[in-house]
Every structure is written in C-alpha cells, then in structure tokens.
Coordinates of C-alpha atoms and ligand atoms in Angstrom, one line a residue:
X1 CA -64.2 103.0 78.2
X2 CA -67.3 104.3 76.5
X3 CA -71.0 103.6 76.8
X4 CA -72.3 101.6 73.9
X5 CA -75.3 103.1 72.1
X6 CA -77.3 100.0 71.5
X7 CA -79.2 100.6 68.2
X8 CA -80.5 97.1 68.0
X9 CA -82.3 97.3 71.3
X10 CA -83.5 100.9 70.6
X11 CA -84.9 99.8 67.3
X12 CA -86.6 96.8 68.9
X13 CA -88.4 99.1 71.4
X14 CA -89.3 101.5 68.6
X15 CA -90.9 98.7 66.6
X16 CA -92.8 97.5 69.6
X17 CA -94.2 101.0 70.1
X18 CA -95.0 101.4 66.4
X19 CA -96.9 98.2 66.5
X20 CA -99.3 99.7 69.0
X21 CA -99.8 102.7 66.7
X22 CA -100.2 100.4 63.7
X23 CA -102.9 98.4 65.6
X24 CA -104.7 101.6 66.5
X25 CA -104.7 102.7 62.9
X26 CA -106.1 99.4 61.7
X27 CA -108.9 99.7 64.2
X28 CA -109.8 103.0 62.5
X29 CA -109.8 101.2 59.2
X30 CA -106.4 102.7 58.0
X31 CA -104.0 100.0 56.9
X32 CA -100.4 101.2 56.6
X33 CA -98.8 99.7 53.5
X34 CA -95.3 100.2 52.1
X35 CA -94.4 99.6 48.5
X36 CA -90.7 98.9 47.8
X37 CA -89.2 99.2 44.3
X38 CA -86.0 97.5 43.5
X39 CA -84.3 97.7 40.1
X40 CA -81.7 95.2 39.1
X41 CA -79.9 92.5 41.1
X42 CA -77.8 94.3 43.7
X43 CA -77.0 91.7 46.5
X44 CA -76.6 94.3 49.2
X45 CA -79.9 95.9 48.2
X46 CA -81.6 92.5 48.5
X47 CA -80.4 92.2 52.1
X48 CA -81.6 95.7 53.0
X49 CA -85.0 95.0 51.3
X50 CA -85.4 91.8 53.2
X51 CA -84.7 93.5 56.5
X52 CA -87.2 96.1 55.7
X53 CA -89.9 93.6 54.9
X54 CA -89.1 91.7 58.1
X55 CA -89.5 95.0 60.1
X56 CA -92.8 95.7 58.3
X57 CA -94.1 92.2 59.3
X58 CA -93.1 92.8 62.9
X59 CA -94.9 96.2 63.1
X60 CA -97.9 95.0 61.2
X61 CA -97.3 97.2 58.1
X62 CA -98.5 95.6 54.9
X63 CA -95.7 95.3 52.3
X64 CA -95.5 94.9 48.5
X65 CA -92.3 94.5 46.5
X66 CA -91.8 95.6 42.9
X67 CA -88.7 93.9 41.3
X68 CA -87.8 95.5 38.0
X69 CA -85.3 94.1 35.5
X70 CA -81.8 95.6 35.2
X71 CA -82.7 97.0 31.8
X72 CA -85.9 98.8 32.9
X73 CA -86.3 102.1 31.1
X74 CA -86.8 105.4 32.9
X75 CA -90.3 105.6 31.5
X76 CA -91.2 102.3 33.0
X77 CA -89.8 103.2 36.4
X78 CA -91.6 106.6 36.4
X79 CA -94.9 105.0 35.2
X80 CA -94.7 102.5 38.1
X81 CA -94.1 105.3 40.6
X82 CA -97.1 107.3 39.2
X83 CA -99.3 104.2 39.5
X84 CA -98.2 103.7 43.1
X85 CA -98.9 107.4 43.9
X86 CA -102.5 106.8 42.7
X87 CA -103.1 103.6 44.6
X88 CA -105.2 104.3 47.7
X89 CA -104.0 101.2 49.5
X90 CA -100.3 102.3 49.4
X91 CA -99.3 104.8 52.1
X92 CA -95.6 104.8 51.6
X93 CA -93.2 104.3 48.6
X94 CA -89.5 103.5 48.8
X95 CA -87.1 103.3 45.8
X96 CA -84.2 101.2 46.9
X97 CA -80.9 102.7 45.8
X98 CA -78.6 102.2 44.0
X99 CA -80.4 101.8 40.8
X100 CA -78.7 101.1 37.4
X101 CA -76.6 104.0 36.1
X102 CA -78.7 104.5 33.0
X103 CA -81.7 105.6 35.2
X104 CA -82.1 109.1 36.6
X105 CA -82.7 108.5 40.4
X106 CA -83.4 112.2 41.1
X107 CA -86.3 112.3 38.6
X108 CA -87.6 109.1 40.2
X109 CA -87.4 110.6 43.8
X110 CA -89.1 113.7 42.5
X111 CA -91.9 111.6 41.1
X112 CA -92.8 110.0 44.4
X113 CA -95.7 111.9 45.9
X114 CA -94.3 113.9 48.9
X115 CA -97.1 112.5 51.1
X116 CA -95.8 108.9 50.4
X117 CA -92.1 109.8 50.4
X118 CA -91.2 107.8 53.5
X119 CA -87.5 108.1 52.8
X120 CA -87.7 111.9 52.9
X121 CA -85.8 112.4 49.6
X122 CA -88.4 114.5 47.7
X123 CA -87.3 118.1 47.3
X124 CA -90.4 119.3 49.0
X125 CA -89.6 117.2 52.1
X126 CA -85.9 118.2 52.0
X127 CA -87.0 121.8 51.8
X128 CA -89.4 121.4 54.8
X129 CA -86.6 119.9 56.8
X130 CA -84.4 122.9 56.0
X131 CA -87.2 125.3 57.0
X132 CA -87.6 123.4 60.3
X133 CA -91.1 122.2 59.4
X134 CA -92.7 118.9 60.1
X135 CA -91.9 116.4 57.4
X136 CA -90.5 113.0 56.6
X137 CA -86.9 113.1 57.8
X138 CA -84.7 110.7 55.9
X139 CA -84.3 107.6 57.9
X140 CA -80.6 107.4 58.8
X141 CA -80.2 111.0 60.1
X142 CA -83.5 110.6 61.9
X143 CA -82.2 107.4 63.5
X144 CA -79.1 109.2 64.7
X145 CA -81.1 112.0 66.3
X146 CA -83.4 109.4 68.0
X147 CA -80.2 107.8 69.5
X148 CA -79.1 111.1 70.9
X149 CA -82.6 111.6 72.4
X150 CA -82.8 108.2 73.9
X151 CA -79.4 108.4 75.5
X152 CA -80.0 112.0 76.7
X153 CA -77.2 113.4 74.7
X154 CA -78.0 117.1 74.4
X155 CA -76.8 118.8 71.2
X156 CA -77.5 122.3 72.3
X157 CA -74.3 124.4 72.0
X158 CA -72.2 121.3 71.1
X159 CA -69.6 121.3 68.4
X160 CA -70.8 118.6 66.0
X161 CA -68.5 117.5 63.2
X162 CA -70.2 115.5 60.4
X163 CA -67.8 113.7 57.9
X164 CA -69.6 113.0 54.7
X165 CA -72.0 115.3 52.7
X166 CA -74.2 112.9 50.8
X167 CA -77.8 113.8 50.1
X168 CA -79.2 110.8 52.0
X169 CA -77.0 111.1 55.2
X170 CA -74.6 114.0 55.6
X171 CA -76.7 116.9 54.3
X172 CA -80.0 116.1 56.1
X173 CA -77.9 115.4 59.3
X174 CA -76.6 119.0 59.1
X175 CA -80.2 120.3 59.4
X176 CA -81.2 117.8 62.0
X177 CA -78.3 118.8 64.2
X178 CA -78.9 122.5 63.6
X179 CA -82.5 122.0 64.6
X180 CA -81.1 120.8 67.9
X181 CA -79.1 124.0 68.3
X182 CA -75.7 122.4 67.7
X183 CA -72.8 124.2 66.0
X184 CA -72.2 122.1 62.9
X185 CA -69.1 121.6 60.8
X186 CA -69.1 119.4 57.7
X187 CA -66.0 117.7 56.3
X188 CA -65.7 115.8 53.1
X189 CA -63.2 114.4 50.6
X190 CA -61.8 117.9 49.8
X191 CA -61.4 119.0 53.4
X192 CA -57.8 119.8 54.0
X193 CA -57.1 118.8 57.6
X194 CA -60.0 116.7 58.9
X195 CA -58.2 116.1 62.2
X196 CA -58.1 119.8 63.0
X197 CA -61.9 119.7 63.1
X198 CA -62.5 116.2 64.6
X199 CA -60.2 116.9 67.5
X200 CA -62.2 119.8 68.7
X201 CA -65.6 118.1 68.2
X202 CA -67.9 117.2 71.1
X203 CA -69.7 114.9 68.7
X204 CA -68.3 113.2 65.6
X205 CA -70.6 111.6 63.1
X206 CA -68.8 109.7 60.3
X207 CA -70.7 108.7 57.1
X208 CA -68.1 108.1 54.3
X209 CA -67.9 104.4 53.6
X210 CA -64.2 104.0 54.4
X211 CA -63.4 101.1 56.8
X212 CA -62.0 102.2 60.2
X213 CA -61.2 105.8 58.9
X214 CA -61.7 107.6 62.2
X215 CA -58.8 106.7 64.5
X216 CA -58.4 107.3 68.2
X217 CA -55.9 110.1 67.8
X218 CA -58.5 112.0 65.7
X219 CA -61.0 112.5 68.6
X220 CA -60.8 114.2 71.9
X221 CA -61.3 112.4 75.2
X222 CA -65.0 112.0 76.0
X223 CA -66.3 112.7 72.5
X224 CA -69.5 111.1 71.3
X225 CA -68.8 109.0 68.2
X226 CA -71.5 107.9 65.8
X227 CA -70.6 105.5 63.0
X228 CA -72.9 105.4 60.0
X229 CA -70.5 103.6 57.7
X230 CA -71.0 100.0 56.6
X231 CA -68.0 98.3 55.1
X232 CA -66.2 95.0 54.8
X233 CA -62.9 95.0 56.6
X234 CA -59.8 93.3 55.4
X235 CA -60.9 90.3 57.5
X236 CA -64.1 90.1 55.5
X237 CA -66.2 91.1 58.5
X238 CA -68.7 94.0 58.6
X239 CA -67.2 97.2 60.1
X240 CA -67.9 100.9 60.2
X241 CA -66.0 104.0 59.4
X242 CA -64.6 104.1 62.9
X243 CA -61.7 102.2 64.3
X244 CA -64.0 100.9 67.0
X245 CA -61.6 98.9 69.2
X246 CA -59.4 101.9 69.8
X247 CA -61.8 104.8 69.6
X248 CA -64.1 103.2 72.3
X249 CA -61.2 103.7 74.8
X250 CA -61.6 107.5 74.4
X251 CA -65.2 108.1 73.5
X252 CA -67.9 108.8 76.1
X253 CA -70.6 107.2 73.9
X254 CA -70.1 105.2 70.7
X255 CA -72.2 103.2 68.2
X256 CA -71.1 99.7 67.1
X257 CA -71.3 98.3 63.5
X258 CA -73.3 96.2 63.1
X259 CA -76.0 96.9 65.7
X260 CA -75.8 100.7 65.8
X261 CA -77.2 103.1 63.2
X262 CA -78.3 100.4 60.8
X263 CA -81.2 99.0 62.8
X264 CA -82.4 102.5 63.8
X265 CA -82.5 103.5 60.1
X266 CA -85.0 100.7 59.4
X267 CA -87.0 101.5 62.6
X268 CA -87.3 105.1 61.4
X269 CA -88.5 103.9 58.0
X270 CA -91.3 102.1 59.9
X271 CA -91.9 105.3 61.9
X272 CA -92.3 107.3 58.6
X273 CA -94.7 104.7 57.1
X274 CA -96.9 104.9 60.2
X275 CA -96.7 108.7 60.0
X276 CA -97.8 108.7 56.4
X277 CA -100.7 106.5 57.3
X278 CA -101.7 108.8 60.2
X279 CA -101.5 111.8 57.9
X280 CA -103.8 110.1 55.5
Ligands
NAP1 P1 -71.7 108.5 49.6 O1 -72.9 109.0 48.9 O2 -70.7 107.7 48.8 O3 -71.0 109.8 50.2 C1 -69.8 109.7 50.9 C2 -69.4 111.0 51.5 O4 -68.1 110.8 52.1 C3 -69.1 112.1 50.4 O5 -69.6 113.3 50.9 C4 -67.6 112.1 50.3 O6 -67.1 113.4 50.0 C5 -67.2 111.7 51.7 N1 -65.9 111.1 51.7 C6 -65.5 110.0 51.0 N2 -64.2 109.7 51.3 C7 -63.8 110.6 52.2 C8 -62.6 110.8 52.9 N3 -61.5 110.0 52.8 N4 -62.5 111.8 53.8 C9 -63.6 112.6 54.0 N5 -64.8 112.5 53.4 C10 -64.8 111.5 52.5 O7 -72.1 107.7 50.8 P2 -73.4 107.6 51.8 O8 -74.5 107.0 51.0 O9 -73.6 108.8 52.5 O10 -72.9 106.4 52.8 C11 -71.8 106.6 53.6 C12 -71.6 105.3 54.4 O11 -72.7 105.1 55.2 C13 -71.5 104.0 53.5 O12 -70.6 103.1 54.2 C14 -72.9 103.5 53.6 O13 -73.0 102.1 53.4 C15 -73.3 103.8 54.9 N6 -74.8 104.0 55.1 C16 -75.3 103.4 56.2 C17 -76.6 103.5 56.5 C18 -77.1 102.8 57.7 O14 -78.3 102.6 57.8 N7 -76.3 102.5 58.7 C19 -77.4 104.2 55.7 C20 -76.9 104.9 54.6 C21 -75.5 104.8 54.3 P3 -67.3 114.2 48.6 O15 -68.8 114.7 48.7 O16 -66.3 115.2 48.6 O17 -67.2 113.1 47.5

C-alpha cells in the first residue's frame, strides 16, 4: 500500500506561509494583486477562476477579474493585457485557458509582461527555466516538484517518465526534473510502447487527460506515481489519469485526484504572485 501525497494539506500549509510573506510585503507598502482574464463562458474555467480568487483571499492577495465576451477580438484582448502591463497596482496577470478558438493564445501569452507572467508561459520565462535560471515556473510542474521536496523524494539519478508533452505541463516538467538531476523520458500519443518505458520508471508522472489510463501492470513495484490528469469517470465522478485503486497497491507514493496536484497548482500560483510582488 502506498503513501498518499496529500496535495490539499501541503497547499494549505503553503498558503499559510505565503500569508506571512504577503503581510510583510503589505507592511512595506507593496500590495500583491492578481488580474485574471477570462474570455467566454467555459464552466470548468469558471470553477478554476473561483478557486484562484478564494486562494487569493486566503493569502491576502488582491484580486481583479476581467470577464470578456465570447466574441472578443484579438485586438481587444491584446489591448487589455497591455493596459494591465502598465497598471502599477497589478503585480501578476493570468489569462485563463482555454480561450475561444478564433483568438491567438500564444500572442496573448507573449504580450503579458514577463515580470507579471505568474503562469510562467511567456517565452522569456520558458527560456529562463530551460537555462536553469530563476524565473516563474509554470504552476502545475512547480507544484509537482514541491510535492517531491516536501515528501523527501529525491530525483537525483532517478528514471522519471513523463507521459504528456503539453506546453503547460509536460514540457516544463521535463526541465524541472532535469534541474533535479533526474534522467527524463517523455512519452506522448505517438510513443510506440509506453509500457516499455513506464515499467522501468522510478517515477511516473501522467498528464494526458485520459481517465484511469495508467494501470497497475504498467508500473514497477515501489514506483512513485504522480497524477496530473483531471477527468470525469464513467460514474460521473472526478478522476485522474491513473487507475488509482489498483496502482496504489504497487506504488510507494501516489497522488490522489481530487486533492493531489490540483490544489498545489493553485498554491504555486499564489507563490508566483508573491514572488512577482517581491521582485517589484
Ligand atoms: P493537453 O494539452 O491536451 O496535452 C495532452 C498530452 O497528452 C499531449 O502531449 C498528448 O500527446 C498526450 N496524450 C494524449 N493522449 C495520450 C495517450 N493515449 N497516450 C500518451 N500520450 C497521450 O493536456 P494538458 O493541458 O497537459 O492537460 C493534461 C491533463 O492534466 C488534463 O486532464 C488536464 O485537465 C490536467 N491538468 C491538471 C492540472 C492540475 O492542476 N491538476 C493542470 C493542468 C492540466 P501529443 O502531444 O502527441 O498530442
């Protein structure tokens, strides 16, 4: 039976510590403030945004929401970002994805000032991460790394297999794990025999968005299993990319869904907003 990595509890402790930092900043006259832009009416995004505003409130970060209509033009979106870049009171900017298909999200991410890019998606910040320089690390990979640190899971020399290569999770995770001296393998939808890789892995991180994809016979005994996925199972309940009930019999450590990577992602967003305010 594995040890459960309690992301909910870790996130709570992180927020409590960040509150102390936030109070210190305020005493110095620096007020951390996050601007969140949401375009359209995506129900899942609404839930994520609500959770982010709740976390801000808990830490003491000021928060302002910008809700744009589904038919917003690229120019309107870019102009809003430029205006927020200029605003002295705003220390962090987040564009909630997905945005409607007619908009160019990459141009929008590029427009956010790197100093306010608390999601770590700006090419400058991605480049800094690749070079091993101090930067805003995107929140989900950062949350995963914090979990390893808090549970004393050393990555040095370990075989880490990441399944999924998205710009927001898989790719930055490669760099984060490399920076911890792991040997990293990345699998994706075109990988021929994923099991061949996962069975040899000391640590498997799955971020693909396929309910219960990673089965017990795909991992070796004692592997650490991190589940980034958020899906609705056939029973309508939230579940991850890992067949949790069976994999937990084999893994040494495992993250649950919900209550694993998700809460840590939001805690790391709070961390990045405080960092942006400190840099200021
Ligand atoms: P994404 O952009 O859709 O990327 C999915 C990745 O998975 C792609 O690289 C894709 O490969 C790969 N993939 C898809 N099906 C596969 C398969 N059958 N076998 C192997 N690889 C496969 O997704 P994302 O934004 O990274 O999100 C992934 C999951 O994590 C989603 O469930 C999402 O909701 C969740 N998520 C959770 C958090 C959190 O805070 N917990 C944060 C972000 C995302 P190709 O590149 O070849 O297409």
